[in-house]
Tab-separated table of C-alpha atoms in Angstrom:
chain	number	residue	atom	x	y	z
A	1	MET	CA	-94.490	57.363	-28.551
A	2	ALA	CA	-94.779	56.685	-24.602
A	3	THR	CA	-91.945	58.348	-22.245
A	4	SER	CA	-91.296	57.351	-18.861
A	5	VAL	CA	-91.990	59.569	-15.843
A	6	LYS	CA	-90.258	58.571	-12.513
A	7	LEU	CA	-92.653	58.739	-9.471
A	8	ASP	CA	-91.405	58.367	-5.927
A	9	GLU	CA	-93.031	55.444	-4.095
A	10	ALA	CA	-95.493	57.734	-2.143
A	11	THR	CA	-96.805	59.353	-5.271
A	12	LYS	CA	-96.824	55.994	-7.627
A	13	SER	CA	-99.037	54.867	-4.251
A	14	ARG	CA	-101.843	57.059	-4.413
A	15	LEU	CA	-102.156	56.638	-8.333
A	16	GLU	CA	-102.753	53.351	-7.925
A	17	ARG	CA	-105.090	53.963	-5.268
A	18	LEU	CA	-107.056	56.259	-7.840
A	19	GLN	CA	-106.611	53.741	-10.485
A	20	ALA	CA	-108.237	51.003	-7.677
A	21	GLU	CA	-110.914	53.865	-6.999
A	22	ILE	CA	-111.607	54.641	-10.552
A	23	ARG	CA	-112.211	51.282	-11.373
A	24	LEU	CA	-114.598	50.430	-7.929
A	25	GLU	CA	-116.705	53.528	-9.036
A	26	THR	CA	-116.981	52.971	-12.780
A	27	GLY	CA	-116.892	49.331	-12.855
A	28	ARG	CA	-114.069	50.463	-15.422
A	29	ARG	CA	-110.516	49.033	-15.661
A	30	VAL	CA	-108.266	52.435	-16.499
A	31	THR	CA	-104.629	52.493	-17.145
A	32	GLN	CA	-102.116	54.229	-14.910
A	33	GLN	CA	-101.755	56.726	-18.473
A	34	ALA	CA	-104.864	57.078	-18.894
A	35	VAL	CA	-105.420	58.230	-15.055
A	36	LEU	CA	-102.492	60.663	-15.762
A	37	GLU	CA	-103.394	61.926	-19.212
A	38	ARG	CA	-106.901	62.781	-17.280
A	39	LEU	CA	-104.855	64.515	-14.375
A	40	VAL	CA	-102.967	66.740	-17.257
A	41	ASP	CA	-106.056	67.755	-19.188
A	42	GLU	CA	-107.859	68.791	-16.040
A	43	ALA	CA	-104.523	70.804	-14.848
A	44	TYR	CA	-104.134	72.089	-18.457
A	45	ALA	CA	-108.118	73.147	-18.226
A	46	SER	CA	-107.646	75.215	-15.008
A	47	LYS	CA	-103.666	75.716	-15.855
A	48	GLU	CA	-104.044	78.924	-14.010
A	49	GLU	CA	-105.083	77.636	-10.832
A	50	PHE	CA	-102.566	74.802	-11.318
A	51	ILE	CA	-99.913	77.223	-11.880
A	52	ASP	CA	-100.523	79.302	-8.675
A	53	SER	CA	-100.130	76.155	-6.883
A	54	PHE	CA	-96.743	76.231	-7.371
A	55	HIS	CA	-95.969	79.526	-5.666
A	56	GLU	CA	-94.466	79.768	-2.243
A	57	THR	CA	-97.374	80.153	0.059
A	58	ARG	CA	-97.054	83.156	2.546
A	59	VAL	CA	-98.633	83.195	5.738
A	60	PRO	CA	-99.645	86.718	6.536
A	61	LEU	CA	-97.621	88.362	9.807
A	62	ASP	CA	-99.839	88.990	12.814
A	63	ALA	CA	-99.928	92.127	14.429
A	64	ASP	CA	-96.799	91.443	16.461
A	65	ALA	CA	-94.568	90.534	14.023
A	66	GLN	CA	-95.527	93.261	11.883
A	67	GLU	CA	-95.254	95.836	14.727
A	68	ALA	CA	-91.465	93.890	15.116
A	69	PHE	CA	-90.850	94.578	11.369
A	70	HIS	CA	-91.833	98.169	11.320
A	71	GLU	CA	-89.816	98.906	14.990
A	72	GLY	CA	-86.705	99.892	13.217
A	73	THR	CA	-88.071	101.768	10.482
A	74	VAL	CA	-87.906	105.909	10.877
A	75	ALA	CA	-89.633	108.499	9.179
A	76	SER	CA	-86.996	110.827	8.038
A	77	GLY	CA	-89.624	113.415	7.236
A	78	ARG	CA	-88.693	113.728	3.535
A	79	GLN	CA	-90.233	112.105	0.834
A	80	THR	CA	-88.637	109.596	-1.760
A	81	ASP	CA	-88.938	109.347	-5.060
A	82	GLU	CA	-87.717	106.951	-7.598
A	83	GLU	CA	-84.837	109.200	-8.855
A	84	ASP	CA	-83.853	109.785	-4.970
A	85	ILE	CA	-83.679	105.602	-5.024
A	86	ASP	CA	-81.798	105.780	-8.881
A	87	GLU	CA	-79.285	108.214	-7.029
A	88	LEU	CA	-78.693	106.069	-4.239
A	89	LEU	CA	-77.844	102.891	-5.863
A	90	TYR	CA	-76.264	104.212	-9.143
A	91	GLY	CA	-74.734	107.507	-8.039
């Protein structure tokens, strides 16, 4: 049973270009469905990497940004453990 998938114009255009490039390189006509199936198979085979691609990317802070962040922190001289945190949060 076929299901429709909505694509924006840019994605649809890239899918069509990919389909055309496959035909040029291989001499075979392939359907967009076949291209999408292959893409899903490839993503599924390396799903950990594919899933990771959806995580927010975070840029490491440079030294100045790290210093600015830590500028306001003060060492109280007292070591804090989980019980201290629980006491502060939950009373």
